[in-house]
């Protein structure tokens, strides 16, 4: 297979071009969306409820997302005059993607985002946003394949005031081929390609626990709240002081996804990624063993185990219990 040609000279002129100009968010900031978000995130912060509620800052992107079905719905007539500023979605994004797709850079993966919050958003705020293609990187070789990092920058305003920015980066790439013939069994992940955890001063004790076959949950020593994943401070009371509780290892599948795409060298789709609710009450994203990807069910009982990935480290994963507990019943 011929490698895709370097088309950076065709992509570079897209830098600075607008993608969306003065587009109104589909809905004003509102309590029902805030409530659903907090439930999904398990965020019980009292700042997000009640008469003087603010929106969780990280919802910034949620307010400005295009719907799946009717991206060009007009803003409701009840909107304020500011929200009826003539809005434009430009073909810039489609043109850029068509160029990349046409040259063989057909796969896409989101890599990271950065957000900046300039003031809290409150129910009733009508948001308007502008989006530009900020940068297109030179061609890069990555473990996924060769491609370009594209950074899109959004500015969000309410009543003419800048309230936040959202910078979103994707990799658009030509996938490295490692397809297997139909019907052949999935390969065991190659140890050398398994992504490494990012270990820093905030989570190093967690990984020391894993090395000792302990799954450690952080516990705020000020208010007693358990937290996972590990963070520098308590989401409930703000205290930076913490201790640990060792998980007993039992849990249930709270939710899961089956990944079919994109292919990644360390994993062989389709495979299940599970969100396990531990007996202690916190949740952890992990892999599941002892059950095929299409046999995973919400409510399934699981038990902690450690798998060795290579000579240097192990990972906590969860094995489906064979006693059938958690199966749906009347
Ligand atoms: Zn606390």
PDB file of C-alpha atoms and ligand atoms in Angstrom:
ATOM      1  CA  UNK A   1       0.000   0.000   0.000  1.00  0.00           C
ATOM      2  CA  UNK A   2       1.369   3.386  -0.999  1.00  0.00           C
ATOM      3  CA  UNK A   3       1.856   5.833   1.853  1.00  0.00           C
ATOM      4  CA  UNK A   4      -0.420   8.873   1.729  1.00  0.00           C
ATOM      5  CA  UNK A   5       1.214  11.992   0.240  1.00  0.00           C
ATOM      6  CA  UNK A   6       2.159  14.946   2.453  1.00  0.00           C
ATOM      7  CA  UNK A   7      -0.492  17.599   1.737  1.00  0.00           C
ATOM      8  CA  UNK A   8       0.463  20.064   4.465  1.00  0.00           C
ATOM      9  CA  UNK A   9       0.818  22.864   1.889  1.00  0.00           C
ATOM     10  CA  UNK A  10      -2.864  22.363   1.025  1.00  0.00           C
ATOM     11  CA  UNK A  11      -3.952  22.263   4.682  1.00  0.00           C
ATOM     12  CA  UNK A  12      -1.916  25.188   6.024  1.00  0.00           C
ATOM     13  CA  UNK A  13      -4.102  27.836   4.266  1.00  0.00           C
ATOM     14  CA  UNK A  14      -7.053  26.660   6.397  1.00  0.00           C
ATOM     15  CA  UNK A  15      -5.459  28.176   9.518  1.00  0.00           C
ATOM     16  CA  UNK A  16      -7.556  31.098  10.681  1.00  0.00           C
ATOM     17  CA  UNK A  17     -10.579  30.264   8.568  1.00  0.00           C
ATOM     18  CA  UNK A  18     -13.955  30.445  10.305  1.00  0.00           C
ATOM     19  CA  UNK A  19     -16.021  27.303  10.820  1.00  0.00           C
ATOM     20  CA  UNK A  20     -18.927  28.949  12.636  1.00  0.00           C
ATOM     21  CA  UNK A  21     -19.719  32.643  12.905  1.00  0.00           C
ATOM     22  CA  UNK A  22     -22.113  33.907  15.608  1.00  0.00           C
ATOM     23  CA  UNK A  23     -23.996  30.626  15.874  1.00  0.00           C
ATOM     24  CA  UNK A  24     -26.565  30.399  18.689  1.00  0.00           C
ATOM     25  CA  UNK A  25     -26.406  27.451  21.068  1.00  0.00           C
ATOM     26  CA  UNK A  26     -29.386  25.132  20.549  1.00  0.00           C
ATOM     27  CA  UNK A  27     -30.728  25.812  24.051  1.00  0.00           C
ATOM     28  CA  UNK A  28     -30.134  28.448  26.676  1.00  0.00           C
ATOM     29  CA  UNK A  29     -28.227  27.277  29.752  1.00  0.00           C
ATOM     30  CA  UNK A  30     -30.884  25.328  31.655  1.00  0.00           C
ATOM     31  CA  UNK A  31     -31.385  23.277  34.802  1.00  0.00           C
ATOM     32  CA  UNK A  32     -32.604  20.012  33.187  1.00  0.00           C
ATOM     33  CA  UNK A  33     -29.411  19.675  31.119  1.00  0.00           C
ATOM     34  CA  UNK A  34     -27.332  20.581  34.172  1.00  0.00           C
ATOM     35  CA  UNK A  35     -29.133  17.937  36.221  1.00  0.00           C
ATOM     36  CA  UNK A  36     -28.629  15.209  33.581  1.00  0.00           C
ATOM     37  CA  UNK A  37     -24.961  16.135  33.258  1.00  0.00           C
ATOM     38  CA  UNK A  38     -24.398  15.991  37.020  1.00  0.00           C
ATOM     39  CA  UNK A  39     -26.159  12.620  37.243  1.00  0.00           C
ATOM     40  CA  UNK A  40     -24.081  11.192  34.408  1.00  0.00           C
ATOM     41  CA  UNK A  41     -20.872  12.535  35.970  1.00  0.00           C
ATOM     42  CA  UNK A  42     -21.828  11.582  39.500  1.00  0.00           C
ATOM     43  CA  UNK A  43     -21.176  15.201  40.501  1.00  0.00           C
ATOM     44  CA  UNK A  44     -23.158  16.155  43.614  1.00  0.00           C
ATOM     45  CA  UNK A  45     -21.598  19.592  44.032  1.00  0.00           C
ATOM     46  CA  UNK A  46     -24.352  21.782  45.565  1.00  0.00           C
ATOM     47  CA  UNK A  47     -23.289  24.744  43.408  1.00  0.00           C
ATOM     48  CA  UNK A  48     -25.130  23.088  40.510  1.00  0.00           C
ATOM     49  CA  UNK A  49     -28.564  22.887  42.142  1.00  0.00           C
ATOM     50  CA  UNK A  50     -31.049  25.289  43.670  1.00  0.00           C
ATOM     51  CA  UNK A  51     -32.235  28.783  42.868  1.00  0.00           C
ATOM     52  CA  UNK A  52     -28.750  30.230  42.410  1.00  0.00           C
ATOM     53  CA  UNK A  53     -27.333  27.245  40.520  1.00  0.00           C
ATOM     54  CA  UNK A  54     -24.461  27.680  38.102  1.00  0.00           C
ATOM     55  CA  UNK A  55     -23.618  25.246  35.307  1.00  0.00           C
ATOM     56  CA  UNK A  56     -20.610  22.944  35.733  1.00  0.00           C
ATOM     57  CA  UNK A  57     -17.834  24.795  33.864  1.00  0.00           C
ATOM     58  CA  UNK A  58     -16.889  21.719  31.848  1.00  0.00           C
ATOM     59  CA  UNK A  59     -20.381  21.754  30.302  1.00  0.00           C
ATOM     60  CA  UNK A  60     -19.118  24.575  28.060  1.00  0.00           C
ATOM     61  CA  UNK A  61     -18.841  22.187  25.137  1.00  0.00           C
ATOM     62  CA  UNK A  62     -22.235  20.586  25.817  1.00  0.00           C
ATOM     63  CA  UNK A  63     -24.048  23.887  25.279  1.00  0.00           C
ATOM     64  CA  UNK A  64     -22.395  24.448  21.929  1.00  0.00           C
ATOM     65  CA  UNK A  65     -22.618  20.965  20.429  1.00  0.00           C
ATOM     66  CA  UNK A  66     -24.464  20.491  17.183  1.00  0.00           C
ATOM     67  CA  UNK A  67     -27.390  18.091  17.433  1.00  0.00           C
ATOM     68  CA  UNK A  68     -27.282  14.774  15.633  1.00  0.00           C
ATOM     69  CA  UNK A  69     -30.410  15.145  13.556  1.00  0.00           C
ATOM     70  CA  UNK A  70     -31.205  18.767  12.811  1.00  0.00           C
ATOM     71  CA  UNK A  71     -27.960  20.728  12.828  1.00  0.00           C
ATOM     72  CA  UNK A  72     -29.443  23.730  11.071  1.00  0.00           C
ATOM     73  CA  UNK A  73     -32.628  24.166  13.105  1.00  0.00           C
ATOM     74  CA  UNK A  74     -33.397  27.855  13.446  1.00  0.00           C
ATOM     75  CA  UNK A  75     -33.117  29.324  16.907  1.00  0.00           C
ATOM     76  CA  UNK A  76     -36.510  29.498  18.641  1.00  0.00           C
ATOM     77  CA  UNK A  77     -38.415  32.738  18.113  1.00  0.00           C
ATOM     78  CA  UNK A  78     -38.457  33.325  21.849  1.00  0.00           C
ATOM     79  CA  UNK A  79     -34.732  34.029  21.807  1.00  0.00           C
ATOM     80  CA  UNK A  80     -33.375  37.386  22.751  1.00  0.00           C
ATOM     81  CA  UNK A  81     -32.390  39.722  19.916  1.00  0.00           C
ATOM     82  CA  UNK A  82     -28.736  38.941  20.572  1.00  0.00           C
ATOM     83  CA  UNK A  83     -29.363  35.297  19.740  1.00  0.00           C
ATOM     84  CA  UNK A  84     -30.841  36.227  16.386  1.00  0.00           C
ATOM     85  CA  UNK A  85     -27.610  37.717  15.053  1.00  0.00           C
ATOM     86  CA  UNK A  86     -27.241  36.396  11.499  1.00  0.00           C
ATOM     87  CA  UNK A  87     -25.425  33.111  11.993  1.00  0.00           C
ATOM     88  CA  UNK A  88     -23.246  31.233   9.579  1.00  0.00           C
ATOM     89  CA  UNK A  89     -21.804  27.792   9.479  1.00  0.00           C
ATOM     90  CA  UNK A  90     -19.138  27.802   6.806  1.00  0.00           C
ATOM     91  CA  UNK A  91     -18.100  24.850   4.592  1.00  0.00           C
ATOM     92  CA  UNK A  92     -14.514  25.186   5.923  1.00  0.00           C
ATOM     93  CA  UNK A  93     -14.662  22.089   8.097  1.00  0.00           C
ATOM     94  CA  UNK A  94     -16.174  19.910   5.349  1.00  0.00           C
ATOM     95  CA  UNK A  95     -13.637  21.176   2.816  1.00  0.00           C
ATOM     96  CA  UNK A  96     -10.724  20.436   5.129  1.00  0.00           C
ATOM     97  CA  UNK A  97     -11.989  16.933   5.878  1.00  0.00           C
ATOM     98  CA  UNK A  98     -12.677  16.242   2.180  1.00  0.00           C
ATOM     99  CA  UNK A  99      -9.062  17.103   1.368  1.00  0.00           C
ATOM    100  CA  UNK A 100      -7.774  14.816   4.110  1.00  0.00           C
ATOM    101  CA  UNK A 101     -10.148  11.958   3.288  1.00  0.00           C
ATOM    102  CA  UNK A 102      -9.289  12.240  -0.417  1.00  0.00           C
ATOM    103  CA  UNK A 103      -5.570  11.947   0.343  1.00  0.00           C
ATOM    104  CA  UNK A 104      -6.063   8.815   2.472  1.00  0.00           C
ATOM    105  CA  UNK A 105      -6.164  10.419   5.936  1.00  0.00           C
ATOM    106  CA  UNK A 106      -9.580   8.911   6.539  1.00  0.00           C
ATOM    107  CA  UNK A 107      -9.491   8.105  10.254  1.00  0.00           C
ATOM    108  CA  UNK A 108     -10.020  10.558  13.075  1.00  0.00           C
ATOM    109  CA  UNK A 109      -9.432  10.517  16.798  1.00  0.00           C
ATOM    110  CA  UNK A 110      -9.919  13.276  19.344  1.00  0.00           C
ATOM    111  CA  UNK A 111      -6.675  13.872  21.219  1.00  0.00           C
ATOM    112  CA  UNK A 112      -7.275  16.600  23.797  1.00  0.00           C
ATOM    113  CA  UNK A 113      -9.104  19.783  24.643  1.00  0.00           C
ATOM    114  CA  UNK A 114      -8.403  22.878  26.679  1.00  0.00           C
ATOM    115  CA  UNK A 115     -11.085  25.081  28.152  1.00  0.00           C
ATOM    116  CA  UNK A 116     -10.984  28.474  29.837  1.00  0.00           C
ATOM    117  CA  UNK A 117     -13.838  29.755  31.994  1.00  0.00           C
ATOM    118  CA  UNK A 118     -14.165  33.512  32.360  1.00  0.00           C
ATOM    119  CA  UNK A 119     -17.368  33.609  34.355  1.00  0.00           C
ATOM    120  CA  UNK A 120     -19.919  31.040  35.607  1.00  0.00           C
ATOM    121  CA  UNK A 121     -22.815  30.231  33.288  1.00  0.00           C
ATOM    122  CA  UNK A 122     -26.288  30.428  34.803  1.00  0.00           C
ATOM    123  CA  UNK A 123     -29.688  29.156  33.679  1.00  0.00           C
ATOM    124  CA  UNK A 124     -31.083  31.547  31.103  1.00  0.00           C
ATOM    125  CA  UNK A 125     -27.721  32.532  29.602  1.00  0.00           C
ATOM    126  CA  UNK A 126     -28.053  32.598  25.804  1.00  0.00           C
ATOM    127  CA  UNK A 127     -24.765  31.509  24.265  1.00  0.00           C
ATOM    128  CA  UNK A 128     -23.339  32.520  20.910  1.00  0.00           C
ATOM    129  CA  UNK A 129     -20.150  31.004  19.571  1.00  0.00           C
ATOM    130  CA  UNK A 130     -17.517  31.535  16.911  1.00  0.00           C
ATOM    131  CA  UNK A 131     -15.201  28.750  15.787  1.00  0.00           C
ATOM    132  CA  UNK A 132     -12.042  28.892  13.679  1.00  0.00           C
ATOM    133  CA  UNK A 133      -9.479  26.375  12.472  1.00  0.00           C
ATOM    134  CA  UNK A 134      -6.566  27.566  14.568  1.00  0.00           C
ATOM    135  CA  UNK A 135      -3.675  25.366  13.475  1.00  0.00           C
ATOM    136  CA  UNK A 136      -2.895  22.390  11.262  1.00  0.00           C
ATOM    137  CA  UNK A 137       0.315  20.664  12.301  1.00  0.00           C
ATOM    138  CA  UNK A 138       2.985  19.440   9.917  1.00  0.00           C
ATOM    139  CA  UNK A 139       2.584  15.750   9.132  1.00  0.00           C
ATOM    140  CA  UNK A 140       3.387  13.549  12.145  1.00  0.00           C
ATOM    141  CA  UNK A 141       4.038   9.845  12.575  1.00  0.00           C
ATOM    142  CA  UNK A 142       2.066   8.412  15.499  1.00  0.00           C
ATOM    143  CA  UNK A 143       1.369   4.910  16.759  1.00  0.00           C
ATOM    144  CA  UNK A 144      -2.085   5.157  15.171  1.00  0.00           C
ATOM    145  CA  UNK A 145      -0.712   6.171  11.809  1.00  0.00           C
ATOM    146  CA  UNK A 146       0.596   9.200   9.926  1.00  0.00           C
ATOM    147  CA  UNK A 147      -1.490  12.338   9.930  1.00  0.00           C
ATOM    148  CA  UNK A 148      -2.135  15.915  10.981  1.00  0.00           C
ATOM    149  CA  UNK A 149      -3.194  17.428  14.282  1.00  0.00           C
ATOM    150  CA  UNK A 150      -5.987  19.949  13.693  1.00  0.00           C
ATOM    151  CA  UNK A 151      -6.783  22.445  16.438  1.00  0.00           C
ATOM    152  CA  UNK A 152     -10.150  24.175  16.418  1.00  0.00           C
ATOM    153  CA  UNK A 153     -10.710  27.163  18.700  1.00  0.00           C
ATOM    154  CA  UNK A 154     -14.122  28.318  19.875  1.00  0.00           C
ATOM    155  CA  UNK A 155     -15.055  31.513  21.669  1.00  0.00           C
ATOM    156  CA  UNK A 156     -18.313  31.496  23.597  1.00  0.00           C
ATOM    157  CA  UNK A 157     -20.146  34.708  24.465  1.00  0.00           C
ATOM    158  CA  UNK A 158     -23.229  35.594  26.473  1.00  0.00           C
ATOM    159  CA  UNK A 159     -24.833  39.024  26.001  1.00  0.00           C
ATOM    160  CA  UNK A 160     -21.769  40.110  24.080  1.00  0.00           C
ATOM    161  CA  UNK A 161     -19.351  39.146  26.859  1.00  0.00           C
ATOM    162  CA  UNK A 162     -16.688  36.446  26.353  1.00  0.00           C
ATOM    163  CA  UNK A 163     -17.536  33.741  28.918  1.00  0.00           C
ATOM    164  CA  UNK A 164     -15.291  30.871  27.873  1.00  0.00           C
ATOM    165  CA  UNK A 165     -13.025  29.373  25.258  1.00  0.00           C
ATOM    166  CA  UNK A 166     -12.800  25.821  24.028  1.00  0.00           C
ATOM    167  CA  UNK A 167      -9.840  24.513  22.091  1.00  0.00           C
ATOM    168  CA  UNK A 168     -10.269  21.055  20.604  1.00  0.00           C
ATOM    169  CA  UNK A 169      -7.586  18.954  18.917  1.00  0.00           C
ATOM    170  CA  UNK A 170      -7.998  15.947  16.675  1.00  0.00           C
ATOM    171  CA  UNK A 171      -5.623  13.716  14.755  1.00  0.00           C
ATOM    172  CA  UNK A 172      -6.766  13.013  11.205  1.00  0.00           C
ATOM    173  CA  UNK A 173      -4.664  10.112  10.015  1.00  0.00           C
ATOM    174  CA  UNK A 174      -4.038   7.272   7.591  1.00  0.00           C
ATOM    175  CA  UNK A 175      -4.468   4.199   9.803  1.00  0.00           C
ATOM    176  CA  UNK A 176      -1.630   1.757  10.143  1.00  0.00           C
ATOM    177  CA  UNK A 177      -2.956  -1.446   8.628  1.00  0.00           C
ATOM    178  CA  UNK A 178      -3.092  -4.458  10.865  1.00  0.00           C
ATOM    179  CA  UNK A 179      -6.294  -6.063   9.721  1.00  0.00           C
ATOM    180  CA  UNK A 180      -6.772  -9.759  10.342  1.00  0.00           C
ATOM    181  CA  UNK A 181      -8.638 -12.104   7.976  1.00  0.00           C
ATOM    182  CA  UNK A 182     -12.333 -12.690   8.678  1.00  0.00           C
ATOM    183  CA  UNK A 183     -12.966 -15.400  11.200  1.00  0.00           C
ATOM    184  CA  UNK A 184      -9.534 -15.515  12.786  1.00  0.00           C
ATOM    185  CA  UNK A 185      -9.507 -15.141  16.556  1.00  0.00           C
ATOM    186  CA  UNK A 186      -8.607 -11.885  18.223  1.00  0.00           C
ATOM    187  CA  UNK A 187      -4.952 -11.619  19.103  1.00  0.00           C
ATOM    188  CA  UNK A 188      -3.703 -11.092  22.622  1.00  0.00           C
ATOM    189  CA  UNK A 189      -2.668  -7.428  22.940  1.00  0.00           C
ATOM    190  CA  UNK A 190       1.015  -6.994  22.235  1.00  0.00           C
ATOM    191  CA  UNK A 191       2.639  -5.898  25.498  1.00  0.00           C
ATOM    192  CA  UNK A 192       4.995  -3.443  23.856  1.00  0.00           C
ATOM    193  CA  UNK A 193       2.117  -1.484  22.303  1.00  0.00           C
ATOM    194  CA  UNK A 194      -0.090  -1.198  25.380  1.00  0.00           C
ATOM    195  CA  UNK A 195      -0.455   2.483  26.305  1.00  0.00           C
ATOM    196  CA  UNK A 196       1.443   3.445  29.443  1.00  0.00           C
ATOM    197  CA  UNK A 197      -0.337   5.203  32.285  1.00  0.00           C
ATOM    198  CA  UNK A 198       0.697   8.785  32.956  1.00  0.00           C
ATOM    199  CA  UNK A 199       2.072   8.627  36.491  1.00  0.00           C
ATOM    200  CA  UNK A 200       2.417  11.934  38.316  1.00  0.00           C
ATOM    201  CA  UNK A 201       2.645  13.154  41.904  1.00  0.00           C
ATOM    202  CA  UNK A 202      -1.153  13.115  42.213  1.00  0.00           C
ATOM    203  CA  UNK A 203      -1.622   9.469  41.294  1.00  0.00           C
ATOM    204  CA  UNK A 204       1.743   7.784  42.005  1.00  0.00           C
ATOM    205  CA  UNK A 205       0.486   6.153  45.255  1.00  0.00           C
ATOM    206  CA  UNK A 206      -2.344   4.556  43.284  1.00  0.00           C
ATOM    207  CA  UNK A 207       0.130   2.829  40.973  1.00  0.00           C
ATOM    208  CA  UNK A 208       2.281   1.804  43.934  1.00  0.00           C
ATOM    209  CA  UNK A 209      -0.876   0.166  45.292  1.00  0.00           C
ATOM    210  CA  UNK A 210      -1.445  -1.648  42.004  1.00  0.00           C
ATOM    211  CA  UNK A 211       2.121  -2.966  42.098  1.00  0.00           C
ATOM    212  CA  UNK A 212       1.291  -4.405  45.548  1.00  0.00           C
ATOM    213  CA  UNK A 213      -2.006  -5.861  44.220  1.00  0.00           C
ATOM    214  CA  UNK A 214      -4.122  -3.313  46.047  1.00  0.00           C
ATOM    215  CA  UNK A 215      -6.769  -1.122  44.452  1.00  0.00           C
ATOM    216  CA  UNK A 216      -6.583   2.042  46.542  1.00  0.00           C
ATOM    217  CA  UNK A 217      -9.394   4.579  46.685  1.00  0.00           C
ATOM    218  CA  UNK A 218      -8.655   8.089  47.918  1.00  0.00           C
ATOM    219  CA  UNK A 219     -10.560   9.206  50.994  1.00  0.00           C
ATOM    220  CA  UNK A 220     -10.823  12.854  52.043  1.00  0.00           C
ATOM    221  CA  UNK A 221      -9.616  13.040  55.643  1.00  0.00           C
ATOM    222  CA  UNK A 222     -11.623  16.241  56.219  1.00  0.00           C
ATOM    223  CA  UNK A 223     -15.104  15.069  55.188  1.00  0.00           C
ATOM    224  CA  UNK A 224     -14.664  11.333  54.569  1.00  0.00           C
ATOM    225  CA  UNK A 225     -15.771  11.394  50.928  1.00  0.00           C
ATOM    226  CA  UNK A 226     -14.254   8.650  48.759  1.00  0.00           C
ATOM    227  CA  UNK A 227     -12.977   9.636  45.363  1.00  0.00           C
ATOM    228  CA  UNK A 228     -11.799   7.856  42.256  1.00  0.00           C
ATOM    229  CA  UNK A 229      -9.967   8.485  39.983  1.00  0.00           C
ATOM    230  CA  UNK A 230      -7.272  10.117  42.090  1.00  0.00           C
ATOM    231  CA  UNK A 231      -7.330  13.903  42.247  1.00  0.00           C
ATOM    232  CA  UNK A 232      -5.376  16.567  44.146  1.00  0.00           C
ATOM    233  CA  UNK A 233      -8.407  17.785  46.117  1.00  0.00           C
ATOM    234  CA  UNK A 234     -11.805  16.784  47.431  1.00  0.00           C
ATOM    235  CA  UNK A 235     -14.672  17.600  45.045  1.00  0.00           C
ATOM    236  CA  UNK A 236     -17.038  17.924  47.988  1.00  0.00           C
ATOM    237  CA  UNK A 237     -15.221  20.077  50.551  1.00  0.00           C
ATOM    238  CA  UNK A 238     -12.098  21.172  48.657  1.00  0.00           C
ATOM    239  CA  UNK A 239      -9.623  19.772  51.181  1.00  0.00           C
ATOM    240  CA  UNK A 240      -6.262  18.657  49.770  1.00  0.00           C
ATOM    241  CA  UNK A 241      -5.728  16.184  52.647  1.00  0.00           C
ATOM    242  CA  UNK A 242      -6.324  12.535  51.881  1.00  0.00           C
ATOM    243  CA  UNK A 243      -5.813   8.967  52.964  1.00  0.00           C
ATOM    244  CA  UNK A 244      -6.638   5.696  51.249  1.00  0.00           C
ATOM    245  CA  UNK A 245      -9.117   2.854  51.538  1.00  0.00           C
ATOM    246  CA  UNK A 246      -8.306  -0.476  49.945  1.00  0.00           C
ATOM    247  CA  UNK A 247     -11.159  -1.689  47.719  1.00  0.00           C
ATOM    248  CA  UNK A 248     -12.463  -5.104  48.701  1.00  0.00           C
ATOM    249  CA  UNK A 249     -12.454  -5.990  45.007  1.00  0.00           C
ATOM    250  CA  UNK A 250     -16.154  -6.700  44.431  1.00  0.00           C
ATOM    251  CA  UNK A 251     -18.291  -4.616  42.143  1.00  0.00           C
ATOM    252  CA  UNK A 252     -20.912  -4.589  39.435  1.00  0.00           C
ATOM    253  CA  UNK A 253     -20.904  -3.434  35.837  1.00  0.00           C
ATOM    254  CA  UNK A 254     -22.536  -0.004  35.999  1.00  0.00           C
ATOM    255  CA  UNK A 255     -22.207   0.589  32.237  1.00  0.00           C
ATOM    256  CA  UNK A 256     -20.081  -0.502  29.306  1.00  0.00           C
ATOM    257  CA  UNK A 257     -19.295   0.168  25.681  1.00  0.00           C
ATOM    258  CA  UNK A 258     -18.135  -2.236  22.988  1.00  0.00           C
ATOM    259  CA  UNK A 259     -15.411  -0.631  20.883  1.00  0.00           C
ATOM    260  CA  UNK A 260     -15.443  -1.491  17.186  1.00  0.00           C
ATOM    261  CA  UNK A 261     -13.477   1.475  15.849  1.00  0.00           C
ATOM    262  CA  UNK A 262     -10.888   2.885  15.564  1.00  0.00           C
ATOM    263  CA  UNK A 263      -8.352   0.068  15.414  1.00  0.00           C
ATOM    264  CA  UNK A 264      -5.432   0.579  17.771  1.00  0.00           C
ATOM    265  CA  UNK A 265      -2.343  -1.629  17.858  1.00  0.00           C
ATOM    266  CA  UNK A 266      -2.675  -2.562  21.538  1.00  0.00           C
ATOM    267  CA  UNK A 267      -6.305  -3.625  21.317  1.00  0.00           C
ATOM    268  CA  UNK A 268      -8.175  -5.847  18.926  1.00  0.00           C
ATOM    269  CA  UNK A 269     -11.775  -4.729  18.286  1.00  0.00           C
ATOM    270  CA  UNK A 270     -14.437  -5.530  19.136  1.00  0.00           C
ATOM    271  CA  UNK A 271     -13.763  -5.395  22.877  1.00  0.00           C
ATOM    272  CA  UNK A 272     -15.693  -4.204  25.899  1.00  0.00           C
ATOM    273  CA  UNK A 273     -14.695  -1.323  28.168  1.00  0.00           C
ATOM    274  CA  UNK A 274     -16.570  -1.384  31.458  1.00  0.00           C
ATOM    275  CA  UNK A 275     -17.467   1.168  34.100  1.00  0.00           C
ATOM    276  CA  UNK A 276     -17.431  -0.828  37.336  1.00  0.00           C
ATOM    277  CA  UNK A 277     -19.160   0.401  40.470  1.00  0.00           C
ATOM    278  CA  UNK A 278     -17.113  -0.871  43.389  1.00  0.00           C
ATOM    279  CA  UNK A 279     -18.807  -2.042  46.574  1.00  0.00           C
ATOM    280  CA  UNK A 280     -17.347   1.057  48.240  1.00  0.00           C
ATOM    281  CA  UNK A 281     -19.455   3.222  45.906  1.00  0.00           C
ATOM    282  CA  UNK A 282     -16.910   4.758  43.531  1.00  0.00           C
ATOM    283  CA  UNK A 283     -16.617   3.843  39.869  1.00  0.00           C
ATOM    284  CA  UNK A 284     -13.607   2.802  37.790  1.00  0.00           C
ATOM    285  CA  UNK A 285     -13.159   2.364  34.044  1.00  0.00           C
ATOM    286  CA  UNK A 286     -11.446  -0.914  33.264  1.00  0.00           C
ATOM    287  CA  UNK A 287     -11.257  -4.025  31.127  1.00  0.00           C
ATOM    288  CA  UNK A 288     -13.355  -7.122  31.754  1.00  0.00           C
ATOM    289  CA  UNK A 289     -12.125 -10.696  31.560  1.00  0.00           C
ATOM    290  CA  UNK A 290     -13.841 -14.058  31.579  1.00  0.00           C
ATOM    291  CA  UNK A 291     -16.695 -13.028  29.304  1.00  0.00           C
ATOM    292  CA  UNK A 292     -16.872 -12.302  25.546  1.00  0.00           C
ATOM    293  CA  UNK A 293     -17.445  -8.699  24.458  1.00  0.00           C
ATOM    294  CA  UNK A 294     -21.069  -9.439  23.596  1.00  0.00           C
ATOM    295  CA  UNK A 295     -21.709 -11.200  26.890  1.00  0.00           C
ATOM    296  CA  UNK A 296     -21.203  -8.152  29.118  1.00  0.00           C
ATOM    297  CA  UNK A 297     -24.365  -6.955  30.885  1.00  0.00           C
ATOM    298  CA  UNK A 298     -25.204  -4.051  33.150  1.00  0.00           C
ATOM    299  CA  UNK A 299     -25.508  -5.295  36.728  1.00  0.00           C
ATOM    300  CA  UNK A 300     -23.110  -8.202  36.187  1.00  0.00           C
ATOM    301  CA  UNK A 301     -21.033  -9.028  39.280  1.00  0.00           C
ATOM    302  CA  UNK A 302     -17.300  -8.691  38.830  1.00  0.00           C
ATOM    303  CA  UNK A 303     -14.237  -9.347  40.931  1.00  0.00           C
ATOM    304  CA  UNK A 304     -10.934  -7.495  40.864  1.00  0.00           C
ATOM    305  CA  UNK A 305      -7.884  -9.221  39.479  1.00  0.00           C
ATOM    306  CA  UNK A 306      -4.507  -8.046  38.270  1.00  0.00           C
ATOM    307  CA  UNK A 307      -3.088  -8.889  34.867  1.00  0.00           C
ATOM    308  CA  UNK A 308       0.564  -8.604  34.018  1.00  0.00           C
ATOM    309  CA  UNK A 309       1.097  -6.418  30.964  1.00  0.00           C
ATOM    310  CA  UNK A 310       4.865  -6.672  30.760  1.00  0.00           C
ATOM    311  CA  UNK A 311       7.897  -7.092  33.003  1.00  0.00           C
ATOM    312  CA  UNK A 312       7.428  -3.673  34.582  1.00  0.00           C
ATOM    313  CA  UNK A 313       3.806  -3.329  35.471  1.00  0.00           C
ATOM    314  CA  UNK A 314       0.380  -4.817  36.020  1.00  0.00           C
ATOM    315  CA  UNK A 315      -3.143  -3.500  35.564  1.00  0.00           C
ATOM    316  CA  UNK A 316      -6.280  -3.870  37.695  1.00  0.00           C
ATOM    317  CA  UNK A 317      -9.077  -5.453  35.621  1.00  0.00           C
ATOM    318  CA  UNK A 318     -12.345  -7.159  36.485  1.00  0.00           C
ATOM    319  CA  UNK A 319     -13.361 -10.760  35.970  1.00  0.00           C
ATOM    320  CA  UNK A 320     -17.020 -11.590  35.409  1.00  0.00           C
ATOM    321  CA  UNK A 321     -18.213 -13.829  38.234  1.00  0.00           C
ATOM    322  CA  UNK A 322     -19.391 -17.188  36.999  1.00  0.00           C
ATOM    323  CA  UNK A 323     -22.212 -17.562  39.533  1.00  0.00           C
ATOM    324  CA  UNK A 324     -24.605 -15.692  37.243  1.00  0.00           C
ATOM    325  CA  UNK A 325     -25.430 -13.037  39.832  1.00  0.00           C
ATOM    326  CA  UNK A 326     -26.532  -9.778  38.374  1.00  0.00           C
ATOM    327  CA  UNK A 327     -28.352 -11.402  35.454  1.00  0.00           C
ATOM    328  CA  UNK A 328     -31.662  -9.790  34.618  1.00  0.00           C
ATOM    329  CA  UNK A 329     -34.522 -11.329  36.500  1.00  0.00           C
ATOM    330  CA  UNK A 330     -38.240 -10.644  36.971  1.00  0.00           C
TER     331      UNK A 330
HETATM  332 ZN1  LIG B   1     -13.756  16.398  51.621  1.00  0.00          ZN
END
